[in-house]
Coordinates of C-alpha atoms (C1' of nucleotides) in Angstrom, one line a residue:
Chain A
M1 CA 117.4 -121.9 76.7
E2 CA 114.0 -121.6 75.0
S3 CA 115.3 -123.1 71.8
I4 CA 116.9 -126.0 73.6
L5 CA 113.7 -126.9 75.4
E6 CA 111.8 -126.7 72.2
D7 CA 114.2 -128.9 70.3
L8 CA 114.1 -131.4 73.2
E9 CA 110.3 -131.4 73.2
Q10 CA 110.2 -132.1 69.5
A11 CA 112.8 -134.8 69.7
E12 CA 111.7 -138.2 68.2
G13 CA 113.6 -141.3 69.1
L14 CA 116.7 -141.9 71.1
A15 CA 119.1 -140.7 68.4
A16 CA 117.5 -137.2 68.7
L17 CA 118.2 -137.2 72.5
Q18 CA 121.8 -138.0 71.8
S19 CA 122.1 -135.0 69.5
A20 CA 120.1 -132.9 72.0
S21 CA 122.7 -133.6 74.6
E22 CA 125.4 -132.4 72.3
E23 CA 123.5 -129.3 71.5
I24 CA 123.1 -128.6 75.2
R25 CA 126.8 -129.1 75.7
D26 CA 127.7 -126.7 73.0
H27 CA 125.2 -124.1 74.1
Y28 CA 126.5 -124.0 77.6
G29 CA 130.1 -124.5 76.7
V30 CA 130.7 -127.4 79.1
D31 CA 132.6 -130.6 78.6
H32 CA 129.9 -133.1 79.0
V33 CA 126.1 -133.5 79.2
V34 CA 124.7 -136.9 80.2
Y35 CA 121.4 -138.5 80.9
H36 CA 121.5 -141.7 82.7
W37 CA 118.4 -143.9 83.4
V38 CA 118.6 -146.4 86.2
D39 CA 115.9 -148.7 87.6
S40 CA 116.3 -150.6 90.7
A41 CA 116.2 -153.8 88.8
G42 CA 119.7 -152.8 87.7
D43 CA 118.9 -152.1 84.1
Q44 CA 120.3 -148.9 82.8
Y45 CA 120.2 -146.8 79.7
G46 CA 122.0 -143.6 79.0
C47 CA 122.8 -141.1 76.4
G48 CA 125.2 -138.2 76.3
T49 CA 128.6 -137.0 75.4
Y50 CA 130.9 -139.2 77.4
S51 CA 133.3 -141.2 75.3
D52 CA 132.4 -144.7 74.2
V53 CA 135.4 -146.1 76.0
W54 CA 134.3 -144.6 79.3
R55 CA 130.7 -145.7 78.9
D56 CA 131.7 -149.3 78.1
R57 CA 134.1 -149.3 81.0
Y58 CA 131.4 -148.0 83.3
L59 CA 129.0 -150.7 82.3
E60 CA 131.6 -153.5 82.2
Q61 CA 132.8 -152.7 85.7
N62 CA 129.3 -152.2 87.0
Y63 CA 130.3 -148.8 88.4
L64 CA 126.6 -148.1 89.0
R65 CA 127.1 -149.7 92.4
V66 CA 130.1 -147.6 93.2
D67 CA 129.5 -144.2 91.5
P68 CA 129.0 -141.7 94.4
V69 CA 126.9 -139.6 92.0
I70 CA 124.3 -142.4 91.6
L71 CA 124.5 -143.4 95.3
G72 CA 124.3 -139.9 96.5
C73 CA 121.5 -138.6 94.2
F74 CA 119.4 -141.7 94.9
Q75 CA 118.9 -140.5 98.4
R76 CA 118.3 -136.8 97.6
F77 CA 115.7 -134.7 95.9
H78 CA 117.9 -131.6 95.4
P79 CA 120.2 -131.2 92.4
V80 CA 123.7 -131.6 93.8
D81 CA 127.2 -130.5 93.1
W82 CA 129.6 -133.4 92.9
K83 CA 131.8 -131.7 95.6
R84 CA 129.1 -132.3 98.2
L85 CA 129.0 -136.1 97.6
D86 CA 130.9 -138.7 99.6
W87 CA 134.0 -139.7 97.7
S88 CA 135.8 -141.0 100.7
S89 CA 135.5 -144.8 100.2
K90 CA 138.3 -146.5 98.5
P91 CA 136.3 -147.8 95.5
A92 CA 134.8 -144.3 95.1
R93 CA 138.3 -142.7 94.9
T94 CA 139.4 -145.3 92.4
F95 CA 136.3 -144.6 90.3
Q96 CA 136.9 -140.9 90.5
A97 CA 140.5 -141.1 89.3
E98 CA 139.5 -143.3 86.4
A99 CA 136.6 -141.0 85.5
I100 CA 138.8 -137.9 85.4
A101 CA 141.4 -139.8 83.3
H102 CA 138.6 -140.6 80.8
G103 CA 137.9 -136.9 80.4
V104 CA 134.8 -136.6 82.6
G105 CA 136.0 -133.4 84.2
N106 CA 136.7 -132.5 87.8
Q107 CA 133.5 -130.6 88.3
G108 CA 130.0 -131.9 88.0
F109 CA 126.4 -131.1 88.7
S110 CA 123.6 -133.7 88.7
V111 CA 119.9 -133.4 88.9
P112 CA 118.0 -136.5 90.2
I113 CA 114.6 -137.2 88.5
R114 CA 112.0 -139.7 89.5
G115 CA 109.1 -141.1 87.6
P116 CA 106.3 -143.6 88.4
N117 CA 107.1 -147.1 89.6
G118 CA 110.4 -146.2 91.1
Q119 CA 111.9 -145.0 87.9
F120 CA 115.1 -143.0 88.6
A121 CA 117.3 -141.0 86.3
L122 CA 120.1 -138.5 86.5
F123 CA 120.8 -135.5 84.3
T124 CA 124.4 -134.5 84.7
V125 CA 126.6 -131.7 83.4
S126 CA 130.4 -132.0 84.0
H127 CA 133.3 -129.8 83.3
S128 CA 137.0 -129.1 84.0
C129 CA 137.5 -125.8 85.8
D130 CA 138.2 -124.4 89.2
D131 CA 135.7 -124.3 92.1
D132 CA 134.7 -120.6 91.9
M133 CA 134.1 -120.7 88.2
W134 CA 131.9 -123.8 88.6
A135 CA 130.0 -122.3 91.5
T136 CA 129.2 -119.3 89.4
W137 CA 128.2 -121.4 86.4
T138 CA 125.9 -123.7 88.4
D139 CA 124.3 -120.9 90.3
A140 CA 123.4 -119.2 87.0
H141 CA 122.0 -122.2 85.3
R142 CA 120.5 -124.3 88.1
R143 CA 116.9 -123.6 87.0
D144 CA 117.6 -124.2 83.4
L145 CA 119.1 -127.6 84.3
I146 CA 116.1 -128.6 86.3
L147 CA 113.8 -127.9 83.4
I148 CA 116.1 -129.6 80.9
A149 CA 116.4 -132.6 83.1
H150 CA 112.6 -132.8 83.5
T151 CA 112.0 -132.5 79.7
F152 CA 114.8 -135.0 79.0
N153 CA 113.2 -137.6 81.3
E154 CA 109.8 -136.9 79.9
K155 CA 111.1 -137.8 76.5
A156 CA 113.0 -140.9 77.7
L157 CA 109.8 -142.2 79.4
E158 CA 108.0 -141.6 76.2
F159 CA 110.4 -143.7 74.1
E160 CA 110.5 -146.4 76.7
P161 CA 108.3 -149.2 75.3
D162 CA 108.1 -150.7 78.7
R163 CA 105.4 -148.3 79.7
A164 CA 102.7 -150.2 77.9
P165 CA 99.9 -149.3 80.3
E166 CA 98.2 -152.7 80.4
Q167 CA 94.5 -151.8 80.3
S168 CA 93.6 -153.2 83.6
Q169 CA 90.1 -153.8 84.9
A170 CA 89.0 -151.5 87.6
L171 CA 88.5 -152.8 91.1
S172 CA 85.2 -152.4 92.9
P173 CA 85.3 -150.0 96.0
R174 CA 85.3 -152.9 98.4
E175 CA 88.1 -154.6 96.5
V176 CA 90.1 -151.3 96.6
D177 CA 89.5 -151.2 100.4
A178 CA 90.6 -154.7 100.8
M179 CA 93.8 -154.3 98.7
T180 CA 94.6 -151.0 100.5
F181 CA 94.4 -152.4 104.0
L182 CA 96.3 -155.5 103.0
A183 CA 99.0 -153.2 101.6
M184 CA 99.1 -151.4 104.9
G185 CA 100.0 -154.6 106.6
Y186 CA 96.6 -155.7 108.1
S187 CA 95.9 -159.3 108.3
R188 CA 92.7 -160.7 106.8
A189 CA 91.1 -160.7 110.2
Q190 CA 92.0 -157.1 110.8
V191 CA 90.8 -156.0 107.5
A192 CA 87.5 -157.7 107.9
D193 CA 87.2 -156.1 111.3
T194 CA 88.1 -152.7 110.0
L195 CA 85.6 -153.0 107.1
S196 CA 83.0 -154.5 109.5
I197 CA 82.4 -157.5 107.4
S198 CA 83.0 -161.2 107.9
E199 CA 86.4 -162.6 107.0
H200 CA 84.6 -164.9 104.6
T201 CA 83.2 -161.9 102.7
L202 CA 86.6 -160.2 102.7
R203 CA 88.0 -163.3 101.2
V204 CA 85.6 -163.1 98.3
Y205 CA 86.9 -159.6 97.6
I206 CA 90.5 -160.6 97.7
E207 CA 89.9 -163.5 95.4
S208 CA 87.9 -161.3 93.1
A209 CA 90.6 -158.7 93.0
R210 CA 93.2 -161.4 92.5
F211 CA 91.3 -162.7 89.5
K212 CA 90.8 -159.2 88.0
L213 CA 94.5 -158.4 88.4
G214 CA 95.6 -161.7 87.0
A215 CA 97.5 -162.3 90.2
M216 CA 98.7 -165.6 91.7
N217 CA 98.3 -164.7 95.4
T218 CA 97.4 -161.9 97.7
T219 CA 100.9 -160.4 97.7
H220 CA 101.0 -160.4 93.9
A221 CA 97.6 -158.8 93.7
V222 CA 98.6 -156.0 96.1
A223 CA 101.8 -155.4 94.2
R224 CA 99.9 -155.2 90.9
A225 CA 97.3 -152.9 92.3
M226 CA 100.0 -150.6 93.5
S227 CA 102.1 -150.6 90.4
R228 CA 98.9 -149.9 88.3
G229 CA 98.1 -147.1 90.6
L230 CA 94.7 -148.6 91.6
I231 CA 95.5 -148.1 95.2
V232 CA 97.6 -145.5 96.9
V233 CA 99.5 -146.5 99.9
Chain B
M1 CA 108.4 -115.5 88.3
E2 CA 111.9 -114.8 89.5
S3 CA 110.7 -113.1 92.6
I4 CA 108.3 -116.0 93.4
L5 CA 111.1 -118.6 93.2
E6 CA 113.3 -116.4 95.4
D7 CA 110.7 -115.9 98.0
L8 CA 110.0 -119.6 98.0
E9 CA 113.7 -120.5 98.3
Q10 CA 114.0 -118.1 101.3
A11 CA 110.8 -119.5 103.0
E12 CA 111.4 -120.7 106.5
G13 CA 108.8 -122.9 108.1
L14 CA 105.4 -124.2 107.0
A15 CA 103.6 -120.9 107.6
A16 CA 105.9 -119.3 105.0
L17 CA 104.9 -122.0 102.4
Q18 CA 101.3 -121.2 103.1
S19 CA 101.8 -117.5 102.4
A20 CA 104.0 -118.5 99.4
S21 CA 101.0 -120.3 97.9
E22 CA 98.9 -117.2 98.3
E23 CA 101.5 -115.1 96.7
I24 CA 101.6 -117.5 93.7
R25 CA 97.9 -117.4 93.5
D26 CA 97.8 -113.6 93.4
H27 CA 100.7 -113.4 91.0
Y28 CA 99.1 -115.6 88.4
G29 CA 95.5 -114.5 89.1
V30 CA 94.2 -118.0 89.6
D31 CA 91.7 -119.2 92.1
H32 CA 93.8 -121.7 94.0
V33 CA 97.3 -123.0 94.5
V34 CA 97.8 -126.1 96.5
Y35 CA 100.7 -128.3 97.5
H36 CA 99.7 -131.8 98.6
W37 CA 102.1 -134.4 100.1
V38 CA 101.1 -138.0 100.2
D39 CA 103.1 -140.4 102.3
S40 CA 103.8 -144.1 101.8
A41 CA 102.0 -144.7 105.0
G42 CA 98.9 -142.9 103.7
D43 CA 99.5 -139.8 105.8
Q44 CA 99.1 -136.6 104.0
Y45 CA 100.1 -133.0 104.5
G46 CA 99.1 -130.1 102.4
C47 CA 99.2 -126.3 102.2
G48 CA 97.5 -123.9 99.9
T49 CA 94.5 -121.8 99.3
Y50 CA 91.6 -124.2 99.5
S51 CA 89.0 -123.4 102.1
D52 CA 89.4 -125.0 105.5
V53 CA 86.0 -126.6 105.0
W54 CA 87.0 -128.3 101.8
R55 CA 90.3 -129.5 103.2
D56 CA 88.6 -131.0 106.3
R57 CA 86.0 -132.6 104.2
Y58 CA 88.7 -134.1 101.9
L59 CA 90.5 -135.6 104.9
E60 CA 87.4 -136.7 106.7
Q61 CA 86.0 -138.5 103.6
N62 CA 89.4 -139.9 102.8
Y63 CA 89.1 -138.5 99.2
L64 CA 92.7 -139.4 98.7
R65 CA 91.5 -142.8 97.5
V66 CA 89.0 -141.3 95.1
D67 CA 90.5 -138.1 93.8
P68 CA 91.3 -138.7 90.1
V69 CA 94.0 -136.1 90.4
I70 CA 95.9 -138.2 92.9
L71 CA 95.2 -141.5 91.2
G72 CA 96.0 -140.1 87.7
C73 CA 99.2 -138.3 88.6
F74 CA 100.4 -141.2 90.6
Q75 CA 100.9 -143.1 87.4
R76 CA 102.4 -140.3 85.4
F77 CA 105.5 -138.2 85.1
H78 CA 104.1 -135.4 83.0
P79 CA 102.3 -132.5 84.5
V80 CA 98.6 -133.0 83.6
D81 CA 95.5 -131.0 82.8
W82 CA 92.6 -132.2 84.9
K83 CA 90.6 -132.6 81.7
R84 CA 92.8 -135.5 80.7
L85 CA 92.2 -137.5 83.8
D86 CA 89.5 -140.2 84.2
W87 CA 86.5 -138.7 85.9
S88 CA 84.1 -141.4 84.7
S89 CA 83.6 -143.5 87.8
K90 CA 80.7 -142.6 90.0
P91 CA 82.7 -141.8 93.1
A92 CA 84.9 -139.6 91.0
R93 CA 81.9 -137.7 89.7
T94 CA 80.5 -137.2 93.1
F95 CA 83.9 -135.9 94.3
Q96 CA 84.1 -133.6 91.3
A97 CA 80.7 -132.1 91.9
E98 CA 81.5 -131.5 95.6
A99 CA 84.9 -130.0 94.8
I100 CA 83.4 -127.5 92.4
A101 CA 80.7 -126.7 95.0
H102 CA 83.5 -125.9 97.4
G103 CA 85.0 -123.4 95.0
V104 CA 87.9 -125.5 93.7
G105 CA 87.3 -124.4 90.1
N106 CA 86.4 -126.4 87.0
Q107 CA 89.9 -126.3 85.6
G108 CA 93.1 -127.6 87.1
F109 CA 96.7 -128.4 86.3
S110 CA 98.8 -130.6 88.5
V111 CA 102.5 -131.4 88.6
P112 CA 103.5 -134.7 90.1
I113 CA 106.7 -134.6 92.0
R114 CA 108.7 -137.5 93.5
G115 CA 111.4 -137.7 96.0
P116 CA 113.6 -140.4 97.6
N117 CA 112.0 -143.4 99.3
G118 CA 108.8 -143.2 97.3
Q119 CA 107.9 -139.7 98.4
F120 CA 105.1 -138.3 96.3
A121 CA 103.6 -134.9 96.1
L122 CA 101.4 -132.8 93.9
F123 CA 101.5 -129.2 93.1
T124 CA 98.2 -128.0 91.7
V125 CA 96.7 -124.8 90.3
S126 CA 93.0 -124.6 89.8
H127 CA 90.7 -122.0 88.3
S128 CA 87.2 -121.3 87.0
C129 CA 87.2 -120.4 83.3
D130 CA 86.6 -121.8 79.9
D131 CA 88.7 -124.4 78.2
D132 CA 90.4 -122.2 75.7
M133 CA 91.4 -119.6 78.3
W134 CA 92.8 -122.4 80.5
A135 CA 94.7 -124.0 77.7
T136 CA 96.4 -120.7 76.9
W137 CA 97.2 -120.1 80.5
T138 CA 98.7 -123.5 81.1
D139 CA 100.7 -123.4 77.9
A140 CA 102.2 -120.1 78.9
H141 CA 103.1 -121.1 82.4
R142 CA 103.8 -124.8 82.3
R143 CA 107.5 -124.4 82.8
D144 CA 107.1 -121.9 85.6
L145 CA 104.9 -124.4 87.3
I146 CA 107.3 -127.2 87.1
L147 CA 110.0 -125.1 88.7
I148 CA 107.7 -123.8 91.4
A149 CA 106.6 -127.3 92.1
H150 CA 110.1 -128.5 92.3
T151 CA 111.1 -125.7 94.7
F152 CA 108.0 -126.1 96.8
N153 CA 108.7 -129.8 97.3
E154 CA 112.4 -129.0 98.1
K155 CA 111.2 -126.8 100.9
A156 CA 108.6 -129.2 102.1
L157 CA 111.2 -132.0 102.3
E158 CA 113.5 -129.6 104.1
F159 CA 110.9 -128.7 106.8
E160 CA 109.6 -132.2 107.3
P161 CA 112.7 -134.4 107.4
D162 CA 110.8 -136.9 109.6
R163 CA 108.2 -137.7 107.1
A164 CA 109.9 -139.8 104.5
P165 CA 112.8 -141.5 106.2
E166 CA 111.6 -144.3 108.5
Q167 CA 115.3 -145.0 108.6
S168 CA 114.9 -146.1 105.0
Q169 CA 117.4 -148.8 105.6
A170 CA 118.6 -150.3 102.4
L171 CA 117.9 -154.0 101.6
S172 CA 120.7 -156.4 100.9
P173 CA 120.9 -157.8 97.3
R174 CA 119.3 -161.1 98.4
E175 CA 116.5 -159.3 100.2
V176 CA 115.9 -157.3 97.1
D177 CA 115.7 -160.5 95.1
A178 CA 113.3 -162.0 97.5
M179 CA 111.0 -159.0 97.6
T180 CA 111.1 -158.7 93.9
F181 CA 110.1 -162.3 93.1
L182 CA 107.4 -162.2 95.8
A183 CA 106.0 -159.0 94.2
M184 CA 106.0 -161.0 90.9
G185 CA 103.7 -163.5 92.5
Y186 CA 106.1 -166.3 93.2
S187 CA 105.4 -168.4 96.3
R188 CA 108.2 -168.9 98.8
A189 CA 109.0 -172.3 97.3
Q190 CA 109.2 -170.9 93.8
V191 CA 111.4 -167.9 94.9
A192 CA 113.8 -170.3 96.7
D193 CA 114.0 -172.4 93.7
T194 CA 114.6 -169.5 91.4
L195 CA 117.3 -168.1 93.6
S196 CA 118.7 -171.7 94.1
I197 CA 118.6 -171.5 97.9
S198 CA 116.7 -173.4 100.4
E199 CA 113.3 -172.2 101.4
H200 CA 114.6 -171.8 105.0
T201 CA 117.2 -169.4 103.8
L202 CA 114.7 -167.5 101.8
R203 CA 112.6 -167.1 104.8
V204 CA 115.5 -165.5 106.7
Y205 CA 115.7 -162.9 104.0
I206 CA 112.0 -162.2 104.0
E207 CA 112.0 -161.8 107.8
S208 CA 115.1 -159.7 107.6
A209 CA 113.5 -157.5 105.0
R210 CA 110.3 -157.3 106.9
F211 CA 112.2 -156.2 109.9
K212 CA 114.1 -153.5 108.1
L213 CA 111.0 -152.2 106.5
G214 CA 109.0 -152.2 109.7
A215 CA 106.4 -154.4 108.0
M216 CA 103.9 -156.7 109.7
N217 CA 103.9 -159.4 107.1
T218 CA 105.2 -160.3 103.7
T219 CA 102.5 -158.5 101.8
H220 CA 103.2 -155.3 103.8
A221 CA 107.0 -155.7 103.3
V222 CA 106.5 -156.0 99.5
A223 CA 104.1 -153.0 99.5
R224 CA 106.6 -150.9 101.4
A225 CA 109.6 -152.0 99.3
M226 CA 107.6 -150.9 96.3
S227 CA 106.4 -147.6 97.5
R228 CA 109.9 -146.7 98.7
G229 CA 111.2 -147.5 95.3
L230 CA 113.5 -150.3 96.6
I231 CA 112.1 -152.8 94.1
V232 CA 110.7 -152.3 90.7
V233 CA 108.1 -154.7 89.3
Chain C
dT1 C1' 61.5 -158.9 83.5
dG2 C1' 65.8 -161.0 83.2
dC3 C1' 70.7 -160.5 83.4
dC4 C1' 74.8 -158.9 85.6
dG5 C1' 77.8 -157.0 88.9
dC6 C1' 78.4 -156.0 93.7
dC7 C1' 77.9 -157.0 98.6
dT8 C1' 77.1 -160.3 102.1
dC9 C1' 77.6 -164.9 104.5
dA10 C1' 79.0 -170.2 105.2
dC11 C1' 81.7 -175.0 105.1
dT12 C1' 85.8 -178.1 104.4
dA13 C1' 90.3 -179.6 103.4
dT14 C1' 94.8 -178.5 102.0
dT15 C1' 98.7 -175.7 101.5
dT16 C1' 101.5 -172.0 102.8
dC17 C1' 103.3 -168.7 105.9
dT18 C1' 104.9 -167.0 110.5
dG19 C1' 107.6 -166.8 114.6
dG20 C1' 110.3 -169.0 117.9
dG21 C1' 114.8 -171.4 118.3
dG22 C1' 120.0 -172.5 116.7
dA23 C1' 124.7 -172.6 113.7
dG24 C1' 128.4 -172.1 110.4
dT25 C1' 131.0 -169.5 106.5
dA26 C1' 133.1 -165.6 104.1
dG27 C1' 134.3 -161.0 103.6
dA28 C1' 134.4 -156.2 104.8
dA29 C1' 134.9 -152.7 108.2
dA30 C1' 136.7 -150.8 112.5
Chain D
dT1 C1' 142.4 -158.7 115.4
dT2 C1' 137.9 -158.4 116.4
dT3 C1' 133.5 -157.3 115.1
dC4 C1' 129.9 -156.9 112.0
dT5 C1' 127.0 -157.9 108.1
dA6 C1' 125.5 -160.9 104.6
dC7 C1' 124.6 -165.5 103.3
dT8 C1' 123.6 -170.2 103.9
dC9 C1' 121.2 -174.2 106.3
dC10 C1' 118.0 -176.8 109.8
dC11 C1' 113.5 -178.0 113.2
dC12 C1' 108.7 -177.3 114.8
dA13 C1' 104.0 -175.9 116.1
dG14 C1' 100.5 -172.9 115.3
dA15 C1' 98.4 -169.3 112.5
dA16 C1' 97.0 -167.7 108.1
dA17 C1' 95.9 -168.1 103.3
dT18 C1' 94.0 -170.8 99.4
dA19 C1' 90.8 -173.6 96.5
dG20 C1' 86.8 -175.6 95.8
dT21 C1' 81.8 -175.5 96.7
dG22 C1' 77.5 -173.2 98.0
dA23 C1' 73.7 -169.3 99.1
dG24 C1' 70.6 -164.8 99.0
dG25 C1' 69.6 -159.7 98.5
dC26 C1' 70.3 -155.2 96.1
dG27 C1' 70.7 -152.0 92.3
dG28 C1' 71.5 -150.8 87.5
dC29 C1' 70.6 -151.7 82.6
dA30 C1' 68.2 -153.3 78.3

DNA sequence: TGCCGCCTCACTATTTCTGGGGAGTAGAAA
DNA sequence: TTTCTACTCCCCAGAAATAGTGAGGCGGCA
């Protein structure tokens, strides 16, 4: 366990994550170990020990929108055993049958992980065995898996070039106030009233913030302020 | 460590979390252990070992919008040492001085945690000691803290099911498109053009999304969609 | 002292958004 | 089959936001 985390922490590049997942698989003696990054924009990225055929099929069929593991974990915080997910819909059952046929295994355990800006990922371990055996195994390694999932995601975020933290100009306190109340749904009149200033003044702040944030309108400015963590709503 | 996690997992009710944080504090011999939940509506909830005076002061002054620990962790995935945060702004320095005066401690380590629907929380340990001592301590217990933070949040979500889900109704694909482009700064006309639909139709989506999100206007709807992780910009 | 950023207030004209209403199609679920 | 949701289109009047311009006072910094 210790050595796995250390190898993971020292991993450099996506190829290293690939071999890390193989190492984890061998260490725990399970069939598959997979890390799957999804963002709500629909982009995905993954690495792990599933066969290329299955991975390509998954992408090609856009199973992201069907896979009960994704759908179920997206609404949860807890790591979850696949048995507790909802496999009842027809597309889900089709998907399940196909997954098993591709060697995914009849048992699975997935840890949902979330990062800033709505980033979402899954760390999954799957295996073929009976229910009792799987329950014993997951019970014994649940904590390990949480830590591994966390470290895995830490690395994936690190390698994601997307995270270029655009050095943004700080907003003045009044500008922060303005953006915050706007994000809370107040109209300009209400914000001005709340801050006890004239609406004209408020407008100056909004325009100033919009300029600093390089935004085209108020909604854009609020969105940028939020995604840069300049306001907390 | 094991016993702490087990006690935490068996905790029932918020009072038990309160005493769990005291147990963690005593076990690790630090000054404070705090769990702090921040809601997409701006509501907060916390439990831990800070003094009542400091907690009330924090709420009363709305330090949520100033606290560099909140602002910094909100943009990160990694657990972070307080020294690495940005304390340079004047309000931040005022806040820092006051926090230390209230016995918070000059060192701190915070683990950001995220759940479904944009839920965000912090698990923080703080202490008074020199830098080397703190570095040694955090290095030794980093993994423990991640697991404890995870379990703590699991419990908090369990006890407060009403906090996150404002019936977090999912948006339809077109609604997601609309919210996404609006968050990117497009005007309604531009979004309609981009999606190749009439502006009238677009407006239906926006209103529908606004209704589903319980938002008062477009800006509010976009802000909520973002903080609930329904769109990524 | 002069410069700069921040906070405050004002006017006008134009564009955009909001909140009512109504209506038809397709496909999935019950 | 019926019912429901998602998607598409349309009108209008009033409210709100935007783009320009302007001003003066306060505090920090060099």
